[in-house]
Coordinates of C-alpha atoms in Angstrom, one line a residue:
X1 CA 0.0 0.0 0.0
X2 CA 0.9 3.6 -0.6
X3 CA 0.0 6.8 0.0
X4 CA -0.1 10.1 -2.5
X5 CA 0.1 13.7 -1.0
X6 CA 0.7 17.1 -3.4
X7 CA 1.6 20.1 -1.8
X8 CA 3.0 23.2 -2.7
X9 CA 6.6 24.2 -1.8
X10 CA 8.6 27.6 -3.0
X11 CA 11.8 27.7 -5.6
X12 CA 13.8 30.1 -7.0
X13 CA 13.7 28.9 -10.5
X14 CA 16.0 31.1 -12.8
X15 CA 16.9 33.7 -10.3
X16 CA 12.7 33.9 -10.1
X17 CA 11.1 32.9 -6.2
X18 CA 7.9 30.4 -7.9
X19 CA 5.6 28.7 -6.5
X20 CA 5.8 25.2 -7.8
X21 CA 4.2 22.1 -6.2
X22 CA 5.6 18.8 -4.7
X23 CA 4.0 15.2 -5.6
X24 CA 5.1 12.7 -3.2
X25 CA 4.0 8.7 -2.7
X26 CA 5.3 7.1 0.4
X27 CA 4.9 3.1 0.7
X28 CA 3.1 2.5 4.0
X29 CA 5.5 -0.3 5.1
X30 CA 8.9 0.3 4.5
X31 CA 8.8 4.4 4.2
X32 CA 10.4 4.4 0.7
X33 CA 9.3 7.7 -0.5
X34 CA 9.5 9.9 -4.4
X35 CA 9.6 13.5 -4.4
X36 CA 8.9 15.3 -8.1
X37 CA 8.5 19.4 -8.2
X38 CA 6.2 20.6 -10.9
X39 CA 5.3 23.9 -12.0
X40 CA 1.6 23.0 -11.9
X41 CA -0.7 20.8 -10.0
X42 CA -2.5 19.7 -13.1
X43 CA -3.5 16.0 -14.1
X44 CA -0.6 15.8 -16.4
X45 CA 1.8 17.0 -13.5
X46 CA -0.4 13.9 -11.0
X47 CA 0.0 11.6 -13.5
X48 CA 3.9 11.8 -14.5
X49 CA 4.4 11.8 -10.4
X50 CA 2.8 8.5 -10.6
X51 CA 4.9 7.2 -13.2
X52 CA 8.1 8.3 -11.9
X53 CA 7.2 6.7 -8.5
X54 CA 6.4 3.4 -10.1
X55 CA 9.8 3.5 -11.9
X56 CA 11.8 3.7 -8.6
X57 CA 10.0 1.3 -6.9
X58 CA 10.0 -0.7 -10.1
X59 CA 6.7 -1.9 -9.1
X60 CA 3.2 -0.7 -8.2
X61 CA 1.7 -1.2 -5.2
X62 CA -2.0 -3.2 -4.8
X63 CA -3.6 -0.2 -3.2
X64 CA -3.0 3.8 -3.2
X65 CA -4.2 6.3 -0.2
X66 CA -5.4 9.9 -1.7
X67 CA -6.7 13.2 -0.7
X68 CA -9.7 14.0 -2.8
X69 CA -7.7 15.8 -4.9
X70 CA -9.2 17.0 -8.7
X71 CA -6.8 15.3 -10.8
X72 CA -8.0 12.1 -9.6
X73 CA -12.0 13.0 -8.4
X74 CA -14.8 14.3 -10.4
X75 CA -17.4 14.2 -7.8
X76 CA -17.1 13.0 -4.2
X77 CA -20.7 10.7 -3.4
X78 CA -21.9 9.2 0.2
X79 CA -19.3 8.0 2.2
X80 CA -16.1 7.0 0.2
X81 CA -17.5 6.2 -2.7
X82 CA -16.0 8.7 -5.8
X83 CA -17.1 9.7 -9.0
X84 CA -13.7 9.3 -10.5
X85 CA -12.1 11.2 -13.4
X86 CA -12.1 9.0 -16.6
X87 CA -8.3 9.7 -17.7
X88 CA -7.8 8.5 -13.5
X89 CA -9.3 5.3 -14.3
X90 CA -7.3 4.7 -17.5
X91 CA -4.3 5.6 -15.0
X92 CA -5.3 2.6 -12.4
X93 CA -7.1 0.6 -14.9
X94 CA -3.4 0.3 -17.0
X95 CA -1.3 0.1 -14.0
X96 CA -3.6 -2.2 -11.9
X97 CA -3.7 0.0 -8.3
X98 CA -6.7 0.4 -6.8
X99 CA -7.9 3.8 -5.5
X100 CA -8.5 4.3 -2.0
X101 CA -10.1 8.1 -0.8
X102 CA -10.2 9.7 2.6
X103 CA -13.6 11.2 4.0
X104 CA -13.3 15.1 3.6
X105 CA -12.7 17.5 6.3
X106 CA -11.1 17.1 9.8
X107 CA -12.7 13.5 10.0
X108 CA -10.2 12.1 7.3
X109 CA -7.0 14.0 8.3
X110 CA -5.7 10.6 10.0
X111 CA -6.3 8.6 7.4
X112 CA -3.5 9.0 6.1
X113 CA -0.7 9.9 8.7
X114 CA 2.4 8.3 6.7
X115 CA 2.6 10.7 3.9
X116 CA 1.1 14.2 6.0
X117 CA 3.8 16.8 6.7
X118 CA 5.7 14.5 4.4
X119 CA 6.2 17.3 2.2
X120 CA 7.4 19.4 5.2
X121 CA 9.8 17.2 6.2
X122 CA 11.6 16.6 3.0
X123 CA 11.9 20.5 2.2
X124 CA 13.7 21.0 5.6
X125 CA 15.9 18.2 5.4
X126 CA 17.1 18.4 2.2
X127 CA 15.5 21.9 0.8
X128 CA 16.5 24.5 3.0
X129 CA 17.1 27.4 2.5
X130 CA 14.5 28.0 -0.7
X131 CA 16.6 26.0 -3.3
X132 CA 17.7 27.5 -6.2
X133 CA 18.1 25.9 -9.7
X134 CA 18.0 27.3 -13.8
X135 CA 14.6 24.9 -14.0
X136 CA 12.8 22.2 -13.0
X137 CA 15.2 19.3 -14.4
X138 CA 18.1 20.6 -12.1
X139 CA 15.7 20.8 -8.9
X140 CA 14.2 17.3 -9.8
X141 CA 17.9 15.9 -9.6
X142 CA 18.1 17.6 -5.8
X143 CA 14.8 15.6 -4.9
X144 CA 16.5 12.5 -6.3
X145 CA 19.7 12.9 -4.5
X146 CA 17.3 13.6 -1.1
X147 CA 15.4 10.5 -1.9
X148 CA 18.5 8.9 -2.2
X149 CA 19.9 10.0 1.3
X150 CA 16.2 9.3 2.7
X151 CA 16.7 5.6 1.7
X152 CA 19.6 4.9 4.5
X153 CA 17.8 6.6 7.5
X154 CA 16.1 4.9 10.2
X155 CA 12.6 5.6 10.9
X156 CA 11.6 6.2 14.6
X157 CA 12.8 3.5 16.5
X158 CA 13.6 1.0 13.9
X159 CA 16.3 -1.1 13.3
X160 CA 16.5 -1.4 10.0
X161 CA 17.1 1.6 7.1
X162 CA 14.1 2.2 4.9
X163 CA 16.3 0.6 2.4
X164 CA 16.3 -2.6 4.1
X165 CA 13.1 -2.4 4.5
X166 CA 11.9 -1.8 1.1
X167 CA 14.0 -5.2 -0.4
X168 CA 11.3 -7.2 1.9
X169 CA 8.6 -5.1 0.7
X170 CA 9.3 -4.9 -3.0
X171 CA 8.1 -8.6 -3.8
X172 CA 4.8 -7.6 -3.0
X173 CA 4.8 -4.7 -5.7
X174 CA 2.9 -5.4 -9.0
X175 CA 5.4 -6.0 -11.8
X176 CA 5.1 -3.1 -14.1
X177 CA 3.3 -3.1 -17.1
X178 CA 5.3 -3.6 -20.6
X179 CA 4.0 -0.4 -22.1
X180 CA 4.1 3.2 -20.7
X181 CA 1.7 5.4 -20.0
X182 CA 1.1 8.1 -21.8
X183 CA 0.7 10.8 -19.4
X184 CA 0.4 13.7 -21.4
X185 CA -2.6 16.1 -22.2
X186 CA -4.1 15.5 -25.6
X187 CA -5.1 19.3 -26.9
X188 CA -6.8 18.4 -30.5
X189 CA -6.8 22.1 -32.0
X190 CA -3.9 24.5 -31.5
X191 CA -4.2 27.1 -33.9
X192 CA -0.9 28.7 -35.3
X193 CA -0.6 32.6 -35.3
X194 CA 1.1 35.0 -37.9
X195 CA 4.6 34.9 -36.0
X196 CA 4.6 30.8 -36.2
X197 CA 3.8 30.6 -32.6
X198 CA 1.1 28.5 -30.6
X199 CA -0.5 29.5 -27.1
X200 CA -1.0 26.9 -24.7
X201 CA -1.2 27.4 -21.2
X202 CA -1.1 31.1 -21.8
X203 CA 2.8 30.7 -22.8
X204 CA 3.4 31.3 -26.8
X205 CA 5.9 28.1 -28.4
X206 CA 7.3 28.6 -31.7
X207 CA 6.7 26.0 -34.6
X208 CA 8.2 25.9 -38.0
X209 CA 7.3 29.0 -39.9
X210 CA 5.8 27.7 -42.9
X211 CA 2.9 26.5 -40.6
X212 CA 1.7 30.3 -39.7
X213 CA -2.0 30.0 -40.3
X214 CA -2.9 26.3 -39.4
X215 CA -4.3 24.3 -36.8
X216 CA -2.8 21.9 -35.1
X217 CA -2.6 19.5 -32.6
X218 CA -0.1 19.5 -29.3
X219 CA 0.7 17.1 -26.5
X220 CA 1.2 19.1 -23.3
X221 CA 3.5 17.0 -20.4
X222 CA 4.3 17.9 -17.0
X223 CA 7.2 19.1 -18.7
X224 CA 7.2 19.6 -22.0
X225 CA 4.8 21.0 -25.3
X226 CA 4.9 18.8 -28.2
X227 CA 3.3 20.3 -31.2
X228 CA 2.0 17.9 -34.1
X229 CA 1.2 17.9 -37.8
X230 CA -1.2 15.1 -38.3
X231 CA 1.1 12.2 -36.4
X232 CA 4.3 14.3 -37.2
X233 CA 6.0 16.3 -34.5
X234 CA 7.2 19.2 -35.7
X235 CA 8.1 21.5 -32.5
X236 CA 9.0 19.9 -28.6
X237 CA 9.8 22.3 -26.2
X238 CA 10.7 22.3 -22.4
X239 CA 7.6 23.6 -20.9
X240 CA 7.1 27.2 -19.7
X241 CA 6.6 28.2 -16.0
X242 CA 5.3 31.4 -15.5
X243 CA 2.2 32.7 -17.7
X244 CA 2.9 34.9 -20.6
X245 CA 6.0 33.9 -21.5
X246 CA 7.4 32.6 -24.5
X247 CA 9.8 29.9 -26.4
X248 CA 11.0 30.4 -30.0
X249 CA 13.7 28.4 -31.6
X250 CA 15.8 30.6 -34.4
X251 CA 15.9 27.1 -36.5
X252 CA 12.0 27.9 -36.8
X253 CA 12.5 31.4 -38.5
X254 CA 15.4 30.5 -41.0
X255 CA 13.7 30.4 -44.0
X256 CA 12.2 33.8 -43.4
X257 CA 15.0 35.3 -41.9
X258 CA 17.2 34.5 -44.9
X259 CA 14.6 36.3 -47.7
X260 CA 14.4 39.3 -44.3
X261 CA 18.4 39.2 -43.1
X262 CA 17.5 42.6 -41.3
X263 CA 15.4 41.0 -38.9
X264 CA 17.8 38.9 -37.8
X265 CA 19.6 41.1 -35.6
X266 CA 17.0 42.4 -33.1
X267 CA 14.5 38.8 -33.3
X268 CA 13.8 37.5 -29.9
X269 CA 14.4 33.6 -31.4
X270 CA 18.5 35.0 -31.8
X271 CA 18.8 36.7 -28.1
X272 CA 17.0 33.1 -27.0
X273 CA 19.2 30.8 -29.5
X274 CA 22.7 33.0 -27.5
X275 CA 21.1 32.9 -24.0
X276 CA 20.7 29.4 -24.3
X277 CA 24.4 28.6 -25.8
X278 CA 22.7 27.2 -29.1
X279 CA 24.3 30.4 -31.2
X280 CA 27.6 30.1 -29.8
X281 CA 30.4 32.2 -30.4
X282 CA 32.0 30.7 -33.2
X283 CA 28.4 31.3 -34.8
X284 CA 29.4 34.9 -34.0
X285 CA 32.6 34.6 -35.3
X286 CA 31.2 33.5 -38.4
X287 CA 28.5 36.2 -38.9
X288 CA 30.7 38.8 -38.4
X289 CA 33.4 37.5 -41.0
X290 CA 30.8 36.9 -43.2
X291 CA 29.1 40.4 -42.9
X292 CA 32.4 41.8 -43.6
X293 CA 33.2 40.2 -46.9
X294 CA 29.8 40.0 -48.4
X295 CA 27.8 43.0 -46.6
X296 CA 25.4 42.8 -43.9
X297 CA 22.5 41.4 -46.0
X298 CA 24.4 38.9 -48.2
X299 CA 26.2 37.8 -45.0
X300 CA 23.5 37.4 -43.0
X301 CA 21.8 34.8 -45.5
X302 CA 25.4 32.9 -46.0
X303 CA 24.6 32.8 -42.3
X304 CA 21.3 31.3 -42.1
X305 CA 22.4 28.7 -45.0
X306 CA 24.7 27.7 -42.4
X307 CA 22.3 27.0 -39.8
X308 CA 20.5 25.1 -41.6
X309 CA 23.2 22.6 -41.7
X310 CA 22.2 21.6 -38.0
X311 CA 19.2 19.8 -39.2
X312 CA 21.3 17.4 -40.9
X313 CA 24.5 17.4 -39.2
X314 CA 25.5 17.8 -35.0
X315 CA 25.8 20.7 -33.8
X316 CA 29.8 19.9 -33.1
X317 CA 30.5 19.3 -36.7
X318 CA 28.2 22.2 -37.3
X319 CA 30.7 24.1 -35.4
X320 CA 34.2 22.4 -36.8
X321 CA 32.8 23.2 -40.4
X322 CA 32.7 27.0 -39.3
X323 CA 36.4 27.0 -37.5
X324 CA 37.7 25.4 -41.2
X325 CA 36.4 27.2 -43.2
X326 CA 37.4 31.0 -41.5
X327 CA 40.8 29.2 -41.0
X328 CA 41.4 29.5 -44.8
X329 CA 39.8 33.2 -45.1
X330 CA 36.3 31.9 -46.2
X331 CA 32.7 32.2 -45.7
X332 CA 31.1 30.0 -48.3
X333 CA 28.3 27.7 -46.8
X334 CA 29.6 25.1 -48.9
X335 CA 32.8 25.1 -47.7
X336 CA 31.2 24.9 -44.1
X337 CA 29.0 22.0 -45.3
X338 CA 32.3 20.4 -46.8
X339 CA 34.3 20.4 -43.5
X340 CA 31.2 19.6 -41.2
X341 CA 30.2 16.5 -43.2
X342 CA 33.9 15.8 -42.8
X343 CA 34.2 16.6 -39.2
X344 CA 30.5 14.5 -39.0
X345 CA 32.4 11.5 -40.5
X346 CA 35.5 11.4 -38.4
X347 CA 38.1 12.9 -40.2
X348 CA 40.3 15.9 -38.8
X349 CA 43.0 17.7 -39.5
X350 CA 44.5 17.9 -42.6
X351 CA 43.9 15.4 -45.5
X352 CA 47.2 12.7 -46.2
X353 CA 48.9 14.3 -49.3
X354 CA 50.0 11.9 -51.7
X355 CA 52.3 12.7 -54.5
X356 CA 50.3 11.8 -57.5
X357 CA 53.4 10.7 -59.9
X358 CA 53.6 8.3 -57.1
X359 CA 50.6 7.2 -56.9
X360 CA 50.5 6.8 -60.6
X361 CA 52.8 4.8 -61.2
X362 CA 52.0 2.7 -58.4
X363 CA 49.1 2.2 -59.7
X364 CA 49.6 2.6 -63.6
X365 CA 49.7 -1.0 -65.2
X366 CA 52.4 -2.4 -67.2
X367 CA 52.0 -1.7 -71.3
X368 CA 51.1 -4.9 -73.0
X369 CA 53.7 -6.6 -75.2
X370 CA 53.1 -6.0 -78.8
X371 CA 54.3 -9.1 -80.1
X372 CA 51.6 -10.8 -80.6
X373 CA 49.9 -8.5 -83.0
X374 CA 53.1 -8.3 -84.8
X375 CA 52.4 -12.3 -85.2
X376 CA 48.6 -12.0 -86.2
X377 CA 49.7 -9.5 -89.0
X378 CA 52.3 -11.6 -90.5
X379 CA 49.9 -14.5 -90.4
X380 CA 47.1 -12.5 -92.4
X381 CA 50.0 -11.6 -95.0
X382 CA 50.3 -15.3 -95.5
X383 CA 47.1 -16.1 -95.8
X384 CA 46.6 -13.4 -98.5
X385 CA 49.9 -14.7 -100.9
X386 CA 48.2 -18.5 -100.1

């Protein structure tokens, strides 16, 4: 058995204090507990705490203690019985837990005492003072390390850690099932706006620009967006915290940018593409160069031709492309694309120079003799004086 608590807890999440929200499940016996922060308390943020708890106890226990808490109830009836939210049911129904729901109020505060001030406990043990991380992947990895350290404590007056605890308790765990769960949000129309951006969540995410002016589809996770052409993703991004924000990636805006090079410059997609390391400084290095031999406008497209190189090539022989070529005094994409697809195959440094009237006569074969055809003549001289 288990029990499910989710409370909210305060972060500084890129220099910002947020309030984000802490899903925790606790197994009754042995203690074992899984901490996840999330930005929201939504079902898709319930749901993923769920899965990520299953995964460390690689297994799911037979029955699961809950608040009455919106992800998981659509109406509370008499007594305990719930009128529970369908995408809840698919949850238990596909992991084979059963639901168990305190009474409401005061009266049900008891019912379960293992996981209460659980929340509490962890963020003063291993949270204090108000962590700080660049997002919610970094502070994640602090609530794994804590559940980590919780795992070789003794609880109250036992004997045993909550590690040893949890080996005798784990063979009573369902095994998991072979199939994940999909645990995102299905939103079936997300309609694209003139700047190639969608709005979900009241946060704008870019999408390739060519799509300004349809309707799509997106996947929203506790997480991440994932934006969808018929069964085709075409954008994922890391999902926003804070309302009004936005996420634009400059590989989005190339083709545009490269028929409008001015708008390069100023574009919110380029400050987001440096702030994030993705335009590094060789891509800097580049521009500038290129700007210089070819004029701003000229060089700006020789630039976006070679961005577009990173959606066939890594980013790191993206980048050695860029250092060979300015090394020889040039800014031709091709010459970019020519030392990237050789950097993306292995080779480095300079080419093995060999001499080619070596190689040819190495290689050259011998002359055939002529003799022969000296002997065919003579024999059709013959022939004619017969």
């Amino acid at each position: 058995e288990a029990e499910v608590d989710f409370g909210e807890v305060w972060c500084y999440l890129d220099g910002a204090l947020t309030k984000c929200w802490m899903f925790v499940m606790r197994l009754s016996a042995s203690g074992k507990g899984v901490h996840r922060i999330y930005a929201t308390q939504a079902q898709e943020a319930f749901f993923d705490g769920h899965d990520e708890a299953f995964s460390a106890f690689n297994g799911v226990p037979t029955r699961i203690r809950y608040d009455n808490l919106k992800p998981a109830v659509a109406r509370v009836l008499q007594g305990r019985n719930r009128d529970e939210n369908e995408r809840f049911i698919a949850l238990r129904s596909h992991f084979g837990f059963d639901s168990w729901f305190c009474i409401p109020g005061i009266e049900g505060s008891h019912e379960k005492g293992g996981v209460e001030g659980e929340i509490g406990r962890f963020r003063r043990t291993h949270l204090v003072p108000v962590p700080a991380a660049v997002d919610l992947a970094a502070l994640n990895e602090a609530c794994r390390a804590g559940d980590a350290a919780d795992d070789r404590r003794r609880i109250g007056t036992r004997s045993t850690t909550v590690t040893e605890d949890f080996a005798a308790e784990a063979g009573y765990l369902r095994a998991l099932p072979a199939e994940r769960f999909d645990t995102a949000r299905y939103l079936p129309a997300v309609r694209v706006d003139t700047k190639a951006r969608v709005c979900v969540r009241q946060c704008h995410y870019s999408v390739p620009a060519r799509l300004a002016g349809r309707t799509l589809s997106a996947r929203l996770g506790a997480t991440f967006v994932e934006v969808l052409e018929g069964s085709r993703t075409v954008a994922r991004h890391t999902r926003l915290v804070h309302r009004g924000e936005s996420h634009l990636e400059l590989d989005h805006y190339l083709e545009v940018l490269f028929h409008k090079p001015g708008a390069m410059a100023g574009s919110v997609a380029l400050a987001q593409a440096r702030a994030a390391g993705v335009f590094s400084a060789t891509h800097d290095a580049y521009w500038a160069e290129a700007r210089r031999q070819l004029g701003d406008g000229a060089g700006t497209r020789a630039l976006c031709e070679v961005l577009l190189l990173h959606r066939r090539l890594p980013a790191g022989a993206v980048t050695s492309g860029i250092t060979g070529a300015l090394a020889v005094d040039s800014v031709d994409p091709k010459v970019v694309g020519i030392e990237a697809r050789r950097a993306a195959d292995g080779h480095s440094g300079d080419a093995e120079i060999i001499p080619i009237g070596t190689a040819a006569a190495a290689d050259s074969p011998a002359p055939p003799p002529l003799e022969p055809y000296d002997a065919l003549l003579g024999r059709g001289d013959e022939e004619v004086a017969g």
